[in-house]
XYZ file of C-alpha atoms in Angstrom:
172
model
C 31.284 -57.200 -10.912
C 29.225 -55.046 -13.147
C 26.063 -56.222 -12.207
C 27.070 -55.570 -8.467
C 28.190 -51.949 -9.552
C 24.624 -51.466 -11.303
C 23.201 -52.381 -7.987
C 25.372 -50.059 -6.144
C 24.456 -47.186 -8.739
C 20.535 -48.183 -8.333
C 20.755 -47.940 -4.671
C 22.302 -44.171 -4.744
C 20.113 -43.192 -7.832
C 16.767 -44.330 -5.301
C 18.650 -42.429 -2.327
C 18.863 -39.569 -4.553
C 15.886 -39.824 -5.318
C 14.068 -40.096 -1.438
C 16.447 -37.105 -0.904
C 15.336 -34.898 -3.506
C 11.157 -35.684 -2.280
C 12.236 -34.907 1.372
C 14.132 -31.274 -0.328
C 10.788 -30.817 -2.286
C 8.741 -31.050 0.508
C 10.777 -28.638 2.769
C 10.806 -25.998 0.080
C 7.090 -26.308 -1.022
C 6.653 -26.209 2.811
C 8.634 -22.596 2.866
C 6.926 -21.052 -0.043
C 3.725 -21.295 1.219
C 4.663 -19.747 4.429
C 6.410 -17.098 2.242
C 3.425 -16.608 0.341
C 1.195 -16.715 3.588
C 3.369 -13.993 5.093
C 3.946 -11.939 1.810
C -0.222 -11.753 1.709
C -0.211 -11.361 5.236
C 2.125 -7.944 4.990
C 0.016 -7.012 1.985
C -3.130 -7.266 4.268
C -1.822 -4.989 6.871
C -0.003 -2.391 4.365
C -3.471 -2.142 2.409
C -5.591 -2.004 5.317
C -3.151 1.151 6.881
C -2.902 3.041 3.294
C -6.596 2.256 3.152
C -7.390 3.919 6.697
C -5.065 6.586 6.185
C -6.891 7.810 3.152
C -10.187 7.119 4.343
C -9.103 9.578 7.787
C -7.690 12.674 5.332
C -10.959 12.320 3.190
C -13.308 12.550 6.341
C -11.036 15.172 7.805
C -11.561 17.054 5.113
C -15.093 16.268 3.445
C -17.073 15.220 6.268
C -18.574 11.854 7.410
C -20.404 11.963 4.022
C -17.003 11.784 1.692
C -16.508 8.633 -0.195
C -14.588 6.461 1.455
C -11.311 4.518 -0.133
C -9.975 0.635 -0.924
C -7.635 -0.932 -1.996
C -7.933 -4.150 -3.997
C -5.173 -6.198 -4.311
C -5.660 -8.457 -7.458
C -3.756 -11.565 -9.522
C -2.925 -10.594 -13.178
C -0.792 -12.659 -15.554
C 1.120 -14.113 -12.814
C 2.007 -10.374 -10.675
C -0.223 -9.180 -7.618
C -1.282 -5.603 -8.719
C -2.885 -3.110 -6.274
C -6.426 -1.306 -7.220
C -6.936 2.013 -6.121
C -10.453 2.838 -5.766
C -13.370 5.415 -4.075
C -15.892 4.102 -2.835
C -19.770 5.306 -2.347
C -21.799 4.279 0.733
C -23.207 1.618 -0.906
C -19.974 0.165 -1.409
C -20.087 1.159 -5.360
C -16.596 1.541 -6.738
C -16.558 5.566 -8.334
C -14.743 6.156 -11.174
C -12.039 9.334 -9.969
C -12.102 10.740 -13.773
C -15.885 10.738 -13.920
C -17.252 10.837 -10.603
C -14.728 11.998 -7.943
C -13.559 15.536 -7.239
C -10.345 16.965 -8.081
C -9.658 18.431 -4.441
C -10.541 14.317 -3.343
C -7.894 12.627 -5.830
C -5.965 15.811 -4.547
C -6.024 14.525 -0.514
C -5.933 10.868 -1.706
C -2.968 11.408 -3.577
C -1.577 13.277 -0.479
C -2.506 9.895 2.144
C -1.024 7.889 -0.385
C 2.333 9.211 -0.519
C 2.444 9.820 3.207
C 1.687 6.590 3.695
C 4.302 5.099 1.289
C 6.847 7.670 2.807
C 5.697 6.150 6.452
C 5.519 2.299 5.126
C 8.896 2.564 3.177
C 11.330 -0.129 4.083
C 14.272 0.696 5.215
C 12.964 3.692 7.417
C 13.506 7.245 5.801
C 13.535 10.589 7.175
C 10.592 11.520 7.396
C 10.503 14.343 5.085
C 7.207 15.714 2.521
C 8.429 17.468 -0.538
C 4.774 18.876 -1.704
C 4.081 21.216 -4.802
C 0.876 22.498 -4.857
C -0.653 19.455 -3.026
C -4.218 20.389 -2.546
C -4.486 22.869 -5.091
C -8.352 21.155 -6.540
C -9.672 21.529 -2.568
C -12.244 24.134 -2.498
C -13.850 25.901 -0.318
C -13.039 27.826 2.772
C -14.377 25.094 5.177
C -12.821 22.714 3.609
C -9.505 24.376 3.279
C -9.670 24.981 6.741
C -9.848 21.702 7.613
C -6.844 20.488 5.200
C -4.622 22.830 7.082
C -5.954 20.780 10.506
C -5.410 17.841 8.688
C -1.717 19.002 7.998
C -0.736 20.410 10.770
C -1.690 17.149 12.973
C -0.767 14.897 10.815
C 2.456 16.071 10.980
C 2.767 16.447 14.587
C 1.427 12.910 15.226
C 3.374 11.315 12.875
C 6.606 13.232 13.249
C 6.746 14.207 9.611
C 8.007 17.243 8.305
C 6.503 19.020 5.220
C 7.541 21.527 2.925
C 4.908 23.009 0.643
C 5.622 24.764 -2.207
C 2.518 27.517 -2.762
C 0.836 30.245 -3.244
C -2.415 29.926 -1.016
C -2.059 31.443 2.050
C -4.270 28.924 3.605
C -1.473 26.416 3.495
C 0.814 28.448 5.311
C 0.770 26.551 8.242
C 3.569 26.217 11.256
Protein backbone atom coordinates (compact mmCIF):
# COMPACT_ATOMS: atom_id res chain seq x y z
CA UNK A 1 0.00 0.00 0.00
CA UNK A 2 2.74 2.44 0.65
CA UNK A 3 4.83 1.57 -2.02
CA UNK A 4 1.74 1.98 -4.41
CA UNK A 5 1.11 5.50 -2.75
CA UNK A 6 4.94 6.41 -3.44
CA UNK A 7 4.21 5.54 -6.98
CA UNK A 8 1.14 7.55 -7.10
CA UNK A 9 3.11 10.59 -5.45
CA UNK A 10 6.10 10.00 -8.14
CA UNK A 11 3.73 10.09 -10.95
CA UNK A 12 2.14 13.68 -9.84
CA UNK A 13 5.62 14.99 -8.62
CA UNK A 14 6.91 14.12 -12.68
CA UNK A 15 3.44 15.71 -13.89
CA UNK A 16 4.29 18.60 -11.88
CA UNK A 17 7.15 18.69 -13.04
CA UNK A 18 6.32 18.48 -17.24
CA UNK A 19 3.79 21.18 -16.16
CA UNK A 20 5.99 23.58 -14.65
CA UNK A 21 8.68 23.20 -18.14
CA UNK A 22 5.57 23.73 -20.41
CA UNK A 23 4.69 27.20 -17.80
CA UNK A 24 8.47 28.07 -18.19
CA UNK A 25 8.47 27.96 -21.66
CA UNK A 26 5.25 30.06 -22.19
CA UNK A 27 6.54 32.78 -19.92
CA UNK A 28 10.20 32.90 -21.24
CA UNK A 29 8.26 32.91 -24.58
CA UNK A 30 6.27 36.29 -23.33
CA UNK A 31 9.20 38.10 -21.95
CA UNK A 32 11.03 38.15 -24.87
CA UNK A 33 8.21 39.48 -26.84
CA UNK A 34 7.84 42.01 -23.95
CA UNK A 35 11.29 42.87 -24.18
CA UNK A 36 11.16 42.89 -28.12
CA UNK A 37 8.25 45.31 -27.95
CA UNK A 38 9.52 47.41 -24.89
CA UNK A 39 12.88 48.04 -27.28
CA UNK A 40 10.74 48.30 -30.09
CA UNK A 41 8.66 51.46 -28.39
CA UNK A 42 12.03 52.71 -27.19
CA UNK A 43 13.22 52.71 -30.90
CA UNK A 44 10.39 54.75 -32.14
CA UNK A 45 10.15 57.22 -28.96
CA UNK A 46 14.05 57.90 -29.44
CA UNK A 47 14.00 58.16 -33.03
CA UNK A 48 10.80 60.99 -32.73
CA UNK A 49 12.53 62.96 -29.63
CA UNK A 50 15.64 62.58 -31.74
CA UNK A 51 14.00 64.19 -35.00
CA UNK A 52 12.17 66.61 -33.12
CA UNK A 53 15.29 68.13 -31.72
CA UNK A 54 17.29 67.75 -34.66
CA UNK A 55 14.12 69.96 -36.70
CA UNK A 56 14.13 72.97 -33.78
CA UNK A 57 18.04 73.04 -34.01
CA UNK A 58 18.03 73.40 -37.93
CA UNK A 59 15.07 75.72 -37.67
CA UNK A 60 16.89 77.74 -35.75
CA UNK A 61 20.78 77.39 -36.53
CA UNK A 62 20.79 76.45 -40.01
CA UNK A 63 21.67 73.23 -41.94
CA UNK A 64 25.13 73.64 -40.29
CA UNK A 65 23.81 73.19 -36.41
CA UNK A 66 24.87 70.07 -34.70
CA UNK A 67 22.59 67.65 -34.97
CA UNK A 68 21.12 65.43 -31.81
CA UNK A 69 20.93 61.46 -30.52
CA UNK A 70 19.86 59.70 -28.32
CA UNK A 71 21.62 56.60 -27.00
CA UNK A 72 19.82 54.29 -25.18
CA UNK A 73 22.31 52.20 -23.02
CA UNK A 74 22.35 48.99 -20.33
CA UNK A 75 23.75 49.99 -16.87
CA UNK A 76 23.67 47.80 -13.76
CA UNK A 77 20.67 46.06 -14.88
CA UNK A 78 18.30 49.60 -15.95
CA UNK A 79 18.15 50.92 -19.69
CA UNK A 80 19.27 54.62 -19.31
CA UNK A 81 18.83 57.18 -22.14
CA UNK A 82 22.03 59.38 -23.41
CA UNK A 83 21.44 62.70 -24.49
CA UNK A 84 23.95 63.87 -26.83
CA UNK A 85 25.00 66.68 -29.83
CA UNK A 86 26.42 65.60 -32.37
CA UNK A 87 29.10 67.18 -35.02
CA UNK A 88 29.00 66.27 -38.74
CA UNK A 89 31.38 63.83 -38.35
CA UNK A 90 29.25 62.06 -36.07
CA UNK A 91 31.57 63.20 -32.93
CA UNK A 92 29.57 63.26 -29.74
CA UNK A 93 30.06 67.31 -28.29
CA UNK A 94 30.23 67.81 -24.91
CA UNK A 95 27.03 70.64 -24.17
CA UNK A 96 29.18 72.18 -21.10
CA UNK A 97 32.29 72.58 -23.22
CA UNK A 98 31.40 72.70 -26.70
CA UNK A 99 27.69 73.50 -27.30
CA UNK A 100 25.97 76.87 -27.05
CA UNK A 101 23.75 77.98 -24.42
CA UNK A 102 20.89 79.24 -26.89
CA UNK A 103 21.38 75.20 -28.44
CA UNK A 104 20.92 73.33 -24.92
CA UNK A 105 18.28 76.25 -24.70
CA UNK A 106 16.07 74.84 -28.03
CA UNK A 107 17.09 71.24 -27.14
CA UNK A 108 15.77 71.53 -23.86
CA UNK A 109 12.63 73.13 -25.46
CA UNK A 110 12.17 69.78 -28.24
CA UNK A 111 12.70 67.71 -25.39
CA UNK A 112 9.96 68.68 -23.25
CA UNK A 113 7.60 69.14 -26.16
CA UNK A 114 8.25 66.00 -27.11
CA UNK A 115 7.75 64.32 -23.68
CA UNK A 116 4.55 66.56 -23.30
CA UNK A 117 3.46 65.04 -26.96
CA UNK A 118 4.80 61.28 -26.14
CA UNK A 119 3.23 61.26 -22.56
CA UNK A 120 1.03 58.29 -21.93
CA UNK A 121 -2.07 58.76 -21.07
CA UNK A 122 -2.65 61.80 -23.52
CA UNK A 123 -2.50 65.33 -21.77
CA UNK A 124 -3.69 68.60 -22.74
CA UNK A 125 -1.57 69.83 -24.64
CA UNK A 126 -0.42 72.73 -22.73
CA UNK A 127 3.58 74.52 -22.58
CA UNK A 128 4.24 76.25 -19.33
CA UNK A 129 7.70 78.07 -20.51
CA UNK A 130 9.84 80.58 -18.35
CA UNK A 131 12.30 82.19 -20.17
CA UNK A 132 12.75 79.26 -22.65
CA UNK A 133 15.22 80.55 -25.12
CA UNK A 134 16.68 83.13 -23.14
CA UNK A 135 20.80 81.88 -24.33
CA UNK A 136 19.46 82.25 -28.30
CA UNK A 137 21.20 85.11 -29.79
CA UNK A 138 21.00 86.96 -32.43
CA UNK A 139 18.32 88.68 -34.37
CA UNK A 140 18.25 86.02 -37.19
CA UNK A 141 18.19 83.55 -35.09
CA UNK A 142 15.56 84.86 -32.80
CA UNK A 143 13.58 85.36 -35.66
CA UNK A 144 13.55 82.09 -36.58
CA UNK A 145 12.71 80.65 -32.90
CA UNK A 146 9.57 82.68 -33.02
CA UNK A 147 8.82 80.66 -36.63
CA UNK A 148 9.77 77.75 -34.95
CA UNK A 149 7.11 78.54 -32.16
CA UNK A 150 4.54 79.74 -33.76
CA UNK A 151 4.34 76.52 -36.21
CA UNK A 152 5.12 74.26 -34.01
CA UNK A 153 2.32 75.08 -32.19
CA UNK A 154 -0.11 75.30 -34.89
CA UNK A 155 0.96 71.90 -36.32
CA UNK A 156 0.96 70.19 -33.33
CA UNK A 157 -2.04 71.75 -31.65
CA UNK A 158 -0.10 72.83 -28.61
CA UNK A 159 -0.65 75.76 -26.70
CA UNK A 160 2.20 77.79 -25.05
CA UNK A 161 2.47 80.25 -22.50
CA UNK A 162 5.76 82.08 -22.18
CA UNK A 163 6.70 83.85 -19.40
CA UNK A 164 9.22 86.93 -20.70
CA UNK A 165 10.56 89.84 -21.22
CA UNK A 166 11.87 89.78 -24.95
CA UNK A 167 9.61 91.15 -27.15
CA UNK A 168 10.71 88.82 -29.80
CA UNK A 169 8.81 86.04 -28.14
CA UNK A 170 5.69 87.75 -28.18
CA UNK A 171 4.19 85.77 -30.63
CA UNK A 172 0.20 85.04 -31.40
Amino acid sequence: DDYRAALRQRDAGCLAVETGEKQLEVLLAVRKTCQEEAERVQRDATRQLSGLVDRCLKAVFGEDALGFRIDVVQKRGKTEAVLCFVDADGEVMDPAEEVGFGMLDVAAFALRLGNLLLSVPRKRKLLLLDEPMRCVNGKENQDRVGELLETLSKELGVQMIIVSDRSWLRIG
